[in-house]
């Protein structure tokens, strides 16, 4: 069972923000912004690439509610889902990073020089 499924089953603890029958939101253990929350489906889906349109439709208002609840909806925020190796996905259970609370940096070639690719 993957680490996020264990969090869903309460086999390992999390710093919970909200949950309903289908989704959970909890604080990232290694925050990269003042607000860094992970939002996951309780059902195990490997990544964004496997998610159904139906689940996407359902998780969208849940993510919006978390943004309101944490106050970042007023100041702006970022929602990211890393996919696979090049996307930097470490946990193979679909999750959205909700980041906010400060002006966020924007730079996606952290481990390489962009000019090498073009
Ligand atoms: P990703 O690299 O997109 O797969 O992101 C995985 C995220 O999960 C990272 O930001 C980790 O800090 C976070 N993480 C890993 N284990 C836990 C945990 N037990 N509780 C909360 N966050 C976790
Ligand atoms: Zn899982």
CSV table of N, CA and C and ligand atoms in Angstrom, one decimal, residues 3-4 7 12-13 26-30 32 36 38 82 88-91 95 97, ligand 1:
chain,number,residue,atom,x,y,z
A,3,UNK,N,2.1,5.3,0.5
A,3,UNK,CA,2.2,6.1,1.7
A,3,UNK,C,0.9,6.9,1.9
A,4,UNK,N,0.4,7.4,0.8
A,4,UNK,CA,-0.8,8.3,0.9
A,4,UNK,C,-2.1,7.4,1.1
A,7,UNK,N,-2.1,7.1,4.7
A,7,UNK,CA,-2.6,8.3,5.4
A,7,UNK,C,-4.2,8.3,5.3
A,12,UNK,N,-0.9,6.0,9.1
A,12,UNK,CA,0.1,6.9,9.5
A,12,UNK,C,-0.6,8.3,9.6
A,13,UNK,N,-0.1,9.1,10.6
A,13,UNK,CA,-0.8,10.4,10.9
A,13,UNK,C,-0.5,11.4,9.8
A,26,UNK,N,-4.2,17.7,3.5
A,26,UNK,CA,-3.3,17.7,4.7
A,26,UNK,C,-2.0,18.5,4.4
A,27,UNK,N,-1.4,19.0,5.4
A,27,UNK,CA,-0.2,19.8,5.2
A,27,UNK,C,1.0,18.9,4.7
A,28,UNK,N,1.7,19.5,3.8
A,28,UNK,CA,2.9,18.8,3.3
A,28,UNK,C,4.0,18.8,4.4
A,29,UNK,N,4.6,17.6,4.6
A,29,UNK,CA,5.6,17.4,5.7
A,29,UNK,C,6.8,18.3,5.5
A,30,UNK,N,7.1,18.6,4.2
A,30,UNK,CA,8.3,19.4,3.9
A,30,UNK,C,7.9,20.6,3.0
A,32,UNK,N,7.2,23.9,0.9
A,32,UNK,CA,8.0,24.7,0.0
A,32,UNK,C,7.4,26.1,-0.1
A,36,UNK,N,1.4,25.1,2.2
A,36,UNK,CA,1.7,24.0,1.3
A,36,UNK,C,0.9,22.8,1.7
A,38,UNK,N,-1.3,19.3,0.5
A,38,UNK,CA,-1.5,18.3,-0.5
A,38,UNK,C,-3.0,17.9,-0.5
A,82,UNK,N,2.6,17.0,-10.0
A,82,UNK,CA,3.8,16.4,-10.7
A,82,UNK,C,3.5,15.0,-11.3
A,88,UNK,N,8.9,15.0,-11.7
A,88,UNK,CA,9.4,15.0,-10.3
A,88,UNK,C,8.4,14.4,-9.3
A,89,UNK,N,7.6,13.5,-9.8
A,89,UNK,CA,6.6,12.8,-8.9
A,89,UNK,C,7.3,11.8,-8.0
A,90,UNK,N,7.3,12.0,-6.7
A,90,UNK,CA,8.0,11.1,-5.8
A,90,UNK,C,6.9,10.1,-5.2
A,91,UNK,N,5.7,10.6,-4.9
A,91,UNK,CA,4.7,9.7,-4.4
A,91,UNK,C,3.7,9.4,-5.5
A,95,UNK,N,-1.8,13.6,-6.4
A,95,UNK,CA,-2.0,14.7,-5.4
A,95,UNK,C,-1.7,16.0,-6.1
A,97,UNK,N,-0.5,19.8,-5.2
A,97,UNK,CA,0.2,20.7,-4.3
A,97,UNK,C,-0.6,22.1,-4.4
B,1,LIG,P1,5.7,14.8,-5.3
B,1,LIG,O1,7.2,15.0,-5.4
B,1,LIG,O2,4.9,15.7,-6.2
B,1,LIG,O3,5.4,13.3,-5.5
B,1,LIG,O4,5.3,15.3,-3.9
B,1,LIG,C1,5.3,14.4,-2.8
B,1,LIG,C2,5.1,15.3,-1.6
B,1,LIG,O5,4.7,14.5,-0.5
B,1,LIG,C3,6.4,16.0,-1.1
B,1,LIG,O6,6.2,17.4,-1.2
B,1,LIG,C4,6.6,15.5,0.3
B,1,LIG,O7,7.2,16.5,1.1
B,1,LIG,C5,5.2,15.1,0.7
B,1,LIG,N1,5.1,14.0,1.7
B,1,LIG,C6,5.8,12.8,1.7
B,1,LIG,N2,5.4,12.1,2.7
B,1,LIG,C7,4.5,12.8,3.4
B,1,LIG,C8,3.8,12.6,4.6
B,1,LIG,N3,3.9,11.5,5.3
B,1,LIG,N4,2.9,13.6,5.1
B,1,LIG,C9,2.9,14.8,4.4
B,1,LIG,N5,3.5,15.0,3.2
B,1,LIG,C10,4.3,14.1,2.8
